[in-house]
Short mmCIF file of C-alpha atoms and ligand atoms in Angstrom, two decimals:
data_model
loop_
_atom_site.label_atom_id
_atom_site.label_comp_id
_atom_site.label_asym_id
_atom_site.label_seq_id
_atom_site.Cartn_x
_atom_site.Cartn_y
_atom_site.Cartn_z
CA MET U 23 96.87 93.82 -153.37
CA ALA U 24 95.21 90.88 -154.46
CA LYS U 25 92.96 89.36 -151.88
CA LEU U 26 93.76 85.87 -150.76
CA LEU U 27 90.98 83.66 -149.94
CA VAL U 28 91.45 80.20 -148.17
CA TYR U 29 88.51 77.70 -148.21
CA GLY U 30 89.36 75.44 -145.56
CA SER U 31 89.45 73.44 -141.89
CA LEU U 32 89.33 74.90 -138.72
CA ASN U 33 90.21 72.27 -136.19
CA ILE U 34 90.87 72.17 -132.03
CA ASP U 35 94.35 69.79 -132.38
CA TYR U 36 94.50 67.91 -128.95
CA VAL U 37 98.27 67.01 -129.31
CA TYR U 38 99.76 64.44 -126.79
CA GLN U 39 103.37 63.82 -125.92
CA MET U 40 103.85 60.31 -126.28
CA PRO U 41 107.14 58.17 -125.73
CA HIS U 42 106.08 56.46 -129.09
CA PHE U 43 103.01 56.26 -131.57
CA VAL U 44 100.69 53.84 -130.21
CA GLN U 45 100.82 50.48 -131.85
CA PRO U 46 97.71 48.26 -132.46
CA GLY U 47 96.28 46.68 -129.52
CA GLU U 48 98.53 48.84 -127.23
CA THR U 49 97.29 51.40 -124.66
CA LEU U 50 100.25 53.92 -123.81
CA LEU U 51 100.39 56.82 -121.17
CA SER U 52 100.76 60.35 -122.56
CA LEU U 53 103.48 62.63 -121.21
CA SER U 54 101.25 65.17 -121.48
CA ARG U 55 97.98 66.80 -123.45
CA GLN U 56 97.50 70.39 -124.94
CA GLU U 57 95.02 71.64 -126.75
CA PHE U 58 95.82 74.41 -129.74
CA ALA U 59 93.86 75.96 -132.52
CA GLY U 60 94.78 74.19 -136.22
CA GLY U 61 93.53 72.84 -139.21
CA LYS U 62 95.66 72.86 -142.42
CA GLY U 63 93.13 75.97 -143.82
CA LEU U 64 93.45 77.95 -140.69
CA ASN U 65 97.25 77.04 -140.06
CA GLN U 66 97.62 78.24 -143.69
CA ALA U 67 95.67 81.31 -143.22
CA VAL U 68 97.38 82.56 -140.40
CA ALA U 69 100.87 82.05 -142.15
CA LEU U 70 99.57 83.99 -145.34
CA ALA U 71 98.23 86.77 -142.44
CA LYS U 72 101.55 86.83 -140.85
CA ALA U 73 103.54 86.80 -143.92
CA GLY U 74 101.97 90.07 -144.83
CA GLY U 75 98.49 89.36 -147.13
CA ASN U 76 95.18 90.30 -146.89
CA VAL U 77 93.17 87.04 -146.16
CA TYR U 78 89.67 85.82 -146.12
CA PHE U 79 88.45 82.89 -144.83
CA GLU U 80 85.58 80.50 -145.75
CA GLY U 81 85.01 77.83 -142.86
CA ALA U 82 82.51 76.51 -140.44
CA VAL U 83 82.65 75.84 -136.81
CA GLY U 84 80.61 74.17 -134.35
CA LYS U 85 78.30 76.96 -132.45
CA ASN U 86 79.41 75.62 -128.64
CA ASP U 87 82.91 74.63 -129.20
CA GLY U 88 84.13 77.04 -132.25
CA THR U 89 85.42 80.06 -130.05
CA LEU U 90 89.13 79.81 -129.94
CA LEU U 91 89.20 78.99 -133.67
CA LEU U 92 87.12 82.40 -134.27
CA GLN U 93 89.42 83.89 -131.76
CA VAL U 94 92.69 83.29 -133.80
CA LEU U 95 90.86 84.22 -136.98
CA LYS U 96 90.11 87.47 -135.73
CA ASP U 97 93.62 88.07 -133.90
CA ASN U 98 95.42 87.68 -137.30
CA HIS U 99 93.19 90.17 -138.76
CA ILE U 100 91.61 87.44 -141.04
CA ASP U 101 88.31 88.15 -142.35
CA LEU U 102 85.44 86.00 -141.30
CA THR U 103 82.75 87.11 -143.27
CA PHE U 104 82.06 83.78 -144.71
CA VAL U 105 82.86 81.81 -141.66
CA LYS U 106 79.63 80.06 -140.43
CA GLU U 107 78.87 78.76 -136.61
CA ARG U 108 76.59 75.88 -136.89
CA ASP U 109 74.12 74.62 -134.51
CA ASN U 110 74.18 71.07 -133.45
CA MET U 111 77.33 70.43 -135.01
CA ALA U 112 80.99 70.15 -133.70
CA SER U 113 83.92 71.58 -134.87
CA GLY U 114 86.53 69.78 -136.76
CA HIS U 115 89.33 68.36 -134.70
CA THR U 116 92.24 65.95 -134.30
CA VAL U 117 94.08 63.76 -131.91
CA ILE U 118 98.08 64.59 -132.80
CA GLN U 119 100.44 62.01 -131.14
CA VAL U 120 104.05 63.73 -131.13
CA ASP U 121 106.70 61.34 -130.55
CA PRO U 122 110.46 62.33 -128.98
CA HIS U 123 111.80 63.41 -132.57
CA GLY U 124 109.04 66.05 -132.95
CA GLN U 125 107.40 63.73 -135.46
CA ASN U 126 103.40 63.63 -135.39
CA CYS U 127 100.64 61.14 -136.30
CA ILE U 128 96.97 62.53 -136.77
CA LEU U 129 93.58 61.12 -136.16
CA LEU U 130 91.33 63.90 -137.79
CA TYR U 131 87.66 64.43 -137.23
CA GLY U 132 85.84 66.72 -140.08
CA GLY U 133 82.80 67.80 -137.94
CA ALA U 134 81.76 71.22 -139.34
CA ASN U 135 84.26 71.43 -141.88
CA HIS U 136 82.31 68.95 -144.29
CA SER U 137 78.99 71.52 -144.15
CA HIS U 138 79.27 73.84 -146.71
CA SER U 139 76.52 74.09 -149.26
CA LYS U 140 77.46 74.96 -153.09
CA GLU U 141 75.34 78.06 -152.83
CA GLU U 142 77.23 79.23 -149.75
CA ILE U 143 80.61 78.64 -152.07
CA ASP U 144 78.95 80.56 -154.59
CA THR U 145 78.15 83.37 -152.72
CA CYS U 146 81.50 83.82 -151.29
CA LEU U 147 83.28 83.25 -154.64
CA SER U 148 80.88 86.35 -155.84
CA THR U 149 82.83 88.52 -153.97
CA PHE U 150 86.32 87.76 -155.52
CA ALA U 151 87.52 88.48 -159.01
CA SER U 152 89.95 87.66 -161.33
CA GLY U 153 93.60 88.10 -160.16
CA ASP U 154 92.57 87.08 -156.37
CA TYR U 155 93.97 83.98 -155.19
CA LEU U 156 92.31 80.88 -153.50
CA VAL U 157 94.00 78.47 -151.16
CA LEU U 158 92.62 75.04 -150.99
CA GLN U 159 93.70 71.78 -149.14
CA ASN U 160 91.75 68.61 -148.66
CA GLU U 161 90.06 69.09 -145.17
CA THR U 162 86.75 70.17 -146.50
CA ASN U 163 83.72 69.04 -148.58
CA ASP U 164 83.62 70.22 -152.30
CA VAL U 165 86.91 71.05 -152.88
CA ALA U 166 86.57 70.06 -156.50
CA TYR U 167 83.65 72.04 -156.87
CA ILE U 168 85.17 75.61 -155.77
CA MET U 169 88.52 74.59 -157.70
CA ALA U 170 86.70 74.53 -160.95
CA GLN U 171 84.33 77.67 -160.10
CA ALA U 172 87.30 79.51 -158.79
CA ALA U 173 89.39 78.80 -161.89
CA ALA U 174 86.43 79.72 -164.47
CA LYS U 175 86.26 83.14 -162.86
CA GLY U 176 90.25 83.85 -163.12
CA LEU U 177 91.26 83.48 -159.56
CA LYS U 178 94.84 81.89 -159.00
CA VAL U 179 94.01 78.55 -157.40
CA CYS U 180 96.85 77.14 -155.13
CA VAL U 181 96.13 73.97 -153.88
CA ASN U 182 97.75 71.59 -151.05
CA ALA U 183 97.06 68.20 -151.79
CA SER U 184 96.68 66.86 -148.54
CA PRO U 185 95.68 64.72 -146.46
CA LEU U 186 95.76 62.56 -149.64
CA ASN U 187 92.60 60.43 -150.39
CA GLN U 188 90.11 59.35 -153.43
CA ALA U 189 88.76 63.05 -153.62
CA ILE U 190 92.41 64.49 -154.62
CA PHE U 191 92.12 62.25 -157.66
CA GLU U 192 88.51 63.79 -158.45
CA MET U 193 90.00 67.50 -158.32
CA PRO U 194 90.61 69.44 -161.52
CA LEU U 195 94.06 69.79 -160.74
CA GLU U 196 94.98 71.19 -164.38
CA LYS U 197 93.07 74.06 -163.71
CA CYS U 198 95.40 75.00 -160.75
CA GLU U 199 97.92 77.75 -160.89
CA PHE U 200 100.28 75.93 -157.84
CA ILE U 201 100.31 72.62 -156.74
CA ILE U 202 102.03 71.89 -153.73
CA VAL U 203 102.84 68.10 -152.68
CA ASN U 204 105.21 66.34 -150.39
CA GLU U 205 106.68 63.53 -152.14
CA ILE U 206 104.05 60.77 -151.03
CA GLU U 207 101.34 63.02 -152.52
CA GLY U 208 103.44 63.78 -155.52
CA SER U 209 104.11 60.28 -156.22
CA ALA U 210 100.86 59.42 -156.24
CA LEU U 211 99.77 61.49 -158.35
CA VAL U 212 101.84 60.03 -160.98
CA GLU U 213 101.69 56.68 -160.08
CA GLU U 214 105.57 56.34 -158.95
CA LYS U 215 106.87 55.01 -155.83
CA GLU U 216 107.25 57.28 -152.69
CA ASP U 217 110.91 56.67 -152.83
CA ALA U 218 111.28 57.82 -156.42
CA ASP U 219 113.73 60.42 -157.58
CA PRO U 220 112.17 63.63 -156.69
CA TYR U 221 113.01 65.04 -159.84
CA LEU U 222 111.50 62.22 -161.61
CA ILE U 223 108.28 62.57 -159.69
CA LEU U 224 108.69 66.62 -160.55
CA SER U 225 109.05 66.30 -164.33
CA LYS U 226 105.93 63.49 -164.48
CA LEU U 227 103.85 66.14 -162.57
CA LYS U 228 104.79 68.63 -165.20
CA ALA U 229 104.17 66.59 -167.84
CA LYS U 230 100.72 65.35 -166.61
CA TYR U 231 99.48 69.37 -165.48
CA PRO U 232 101.55 71.63 -168.12
CA GLN U 233 99.99 74.56 -167.02
CA SER U 234 100.52 74.51 -163.18
CA SER U 235 103.83 75.40 -161.40
CA PHE U 236 104.84 73.17 -158.51
CA VAL U 237 106.31 72.96 -155.28
CA LEU U 238 107.56 69.24 -154.36
CA THR U 239 108.54 69.32 -150.37
CA LEU U 240 110.81 66.72 -149.04
CA GLY U 241 110.71 67.29 -145.40
CA SER U 242 113.96 67.53 -143.80
CA LYS U 243 115.84 67.39 -147.27
CA GLY U 244 114.13 70.44 -148.38
CA SER U 245 112.09 71.34 -151.44
CA LEU U 246 111.88 71.90 -155.23
CA LEU U 247 110.23 74.55 -157.11
CA SER U 248 109.21 74.37 -160.83
CA MET U 249 107.45 77.35 -162.56
CA ALA U 250 104.88 76.39 -165.42
CA GLN U 251 106.41 76.53 -168.88
CA GLN U 252 109.98 76.48 -167.24
CA ASP U 253 112.56 73.60 -167.57
CA ALA U 254 114.65 75.15 -164.68
CA VAL U 255 114.29 73.58 -161.00
CA ILE U 256 114.98 75.63 -158.29
CA ALA U 257 116.12 73.52 -155.23
CA CYS U 258 116.34 74.76 -151.54
CA LYS U 259 117.81 72.89 -148.57
CA ALA U 260 116.26 72.76 -145.35
CA TYR U 261 118.11 74.52 -142.41
CA LYS U 262 119.37 72.36 -139.60
CA VAL U 263 117.14 72.59 -136.65
CA GLN U 264 116.14 70.75 -133.32
CA ALA U 265 112.73 70.05 -134.16
CA VAL U 266 110.25 69.67 -130.98
CA ASP U 267 107.11 69.44 -133.28
CA THR U 268 106.54 69.56 -137.02
CA THR U 269 102.59 70.10 -136.98
CA ALA U 270 101.92 72.81 -139.27
CA ALA U 271 105.31 73.12 -140.95
CA GLY U 272 103.71 72.44 -144.50
CA ASP U 273 101.12 74.64 -143.67
CA THR U 274 103.58 77.57 -142.56
CA PHE U 275 105.70 76.86 -145.83
CA LEU U 276 102.79 77.02 -147.88
CA GLY U 277 101.37 80.35 -146.74
CA TYR U 278 104.62 82.06 -146.63
CA PHE U 279 105.47 81.00 -150.10
CA VAL U 280 101.67 81.59 -151.90
CA GLU U 281 101.82 85.20 -149.94
CA GLN U 282 105.26 86.04 -151.08
CA ILE U 283 104.37 84.95 -154.73
CA SER U 284 101.22 86.80 -154.82
CA SER U 285 103.43 90.13 -153.77
CA ASN U 286 105.48 89.60 -156.59
CA VAL U 287 108.43 88.26 -155.07
CA GLU U 288 111.08 86.53 -157.26
CA PRO U 289 110.21 82.65 -157.26
CA GLN U 290 113.36 81.49 -155.60
CA ILE U 291 113.25 84.26 -152.66
CA ALA U 292 109.58 83.30 -151.88
CA LEU U 293 111.22 79.65 -151.65
CA GLN U 294 113.80 80.69 -149.42
CA ARG U 295 111.42 82.73 -147.04
CA ALA U 296 109.16 79.69 -146.74
CA THR U 297 111.82 77.41 -146.26
CA ALA U 298 112.89 79.81 -143.13
CA ALA U 299 109.67 80.09 -141.92
CA SER U 300 109.14 76.19 -141.55
CA ALA U 301 112.12 76.00 -140.00
CA ILE U 302 111.08 78.15 -137.17
CA ALA U 303 107.89 76.47 -137.06
CA VAL U 304 109.51 73.12 -136.19
CA THR U 305 110.99 74.43 -133.42
CA ARG U 306 107.85 75.45 -131.34
CA LYS U 307 105.08 73.30 -130.05
CA GLY U 308 101.64 73.34 -131.73
CA ALA U 309 100.18 74.61 -135.19
CA VAL U 310 98.88 78.20 -135.10
CA PRO U 311 101.51 79.15 -132.02
CA SER U 312 104.50 77.56 -134.03
CA ILE U 313 103.75 80.21 -137.31
CA PRO U 314 106.40 82.91 -137.07
CA ALA U 315 106.04 86.48 -137.97
CA ILE U 316 107.68 88.12 -141.06
CA GLU U 317 110.38 89.87 -139.40
CA GLU U 318 111.15 86.71 -137.70
CA VAL U 319 111.56 85.24 -141.05
CA LEU U 320 113.75 87.54 -142.70
CA ALA U 321 116.01 88.01 -139.80
CA PHE U 322 116.52 83.94 -139.89
CA VAL U 323 117.26 84.05 -143.48
CA LYS U 324 119.86 87.20 -142.52
CA GLU U 325 121.57 85.09 -139.93
CA HIS U 326 121.74 81.84 -141.39
CA GLY U 327 122.09 82.71 -145.02
CA SER U 328 121.16 81.09 -148.19
CA THR U 329 120.35 77.47 -148.47
CA LEU U 330 119.44 77.76 -152.26
CA VAL U 331 121.43 75.13 -154.43
CA ASP U 332 121.85 73.96 -157.86
CA LYS U 333 120.90 70.21 -157.08
CA LEU U 334 119.36 68.62 -154.00
O1 RIB G 1 99.01 70.41 -141.08
C1 RIB G 1 98.75 70.23 -139.80
C2 RIB G 1 97.15 70.07 -139.46
O2 RIB G 1 96.72 69.16 -140.12
C3 RIB G 1 96.83 70.21 -138.00
O3 RIB G 1 96.66 71.33 -137.28
C4 RIB G 1 95.52 69.38 -137.73
O4 RIB G 1 94.27 70.10 -137.46
C5 RIB G 1 95.72 68.90 -139.22
O5 RIB G 1 94.24 69.39 -139.74
#
């Protein structure tokens, strides 16, 4: 069984239910406030573990405020040998507004997520081998470095190019086995408009990074999968569900998809299960607490059927 390493963020999410997103110059009373474990790295690691993966985490929290985050890793049987507790540093955190439609907007504070040294990265990577998987997002420092080092060792690197900022454009994405992006990230990588035809975005991504496979997620429309060196595009419609909070839906999708691929599940079945996992996640509040177990995902697909289609 391949080892699945996540190098990523651990955030405390402060989630505020709002009548609408705060506008410039506006002061708006929130309807409620809740605190959840989150961070793209942690969410994806939990999704990988709940899907059945053998998961390892490299990350960092503040010594004084990281207890909840460490506990989530332990509860999900994720190896935390390479998780550091930093003195005099706060854990990463977010302020998340959720509107009545379940949409969110996120203010992100990096904190300890940006404290990794190259030596720590090298030490961690030295315990992984060719054929193991590395899952990356863009909420930690030196992602480009670990991407290059891991690929050179033969690890299968899967990157979620999110959140989108200049660091993404400086990463050696051509070394990645899987690049998982939404339409905003995908279009930016190929200098297309956000509302361009998703099939055009996908074909331009494939032309730019011919060695990589792609998943292009399209929110409530669904997702497209294109494997490296293959012309076929696999399309999967999203399930229609009542969304209460979309936070971590993309992370849940990614974790399930990568774990299933690493377990040699057929790509279209991996895509279908990832779609179901994220559909369940949006019906629940919070990041980590919204991620379903594999049994729930399999039961959901059985009950609601296939949403694979010829074209979106
Ligand atoms: O993708 C959702 C995550 O993004 C949240 O849990 C938040 O921590 C931000 O990192």
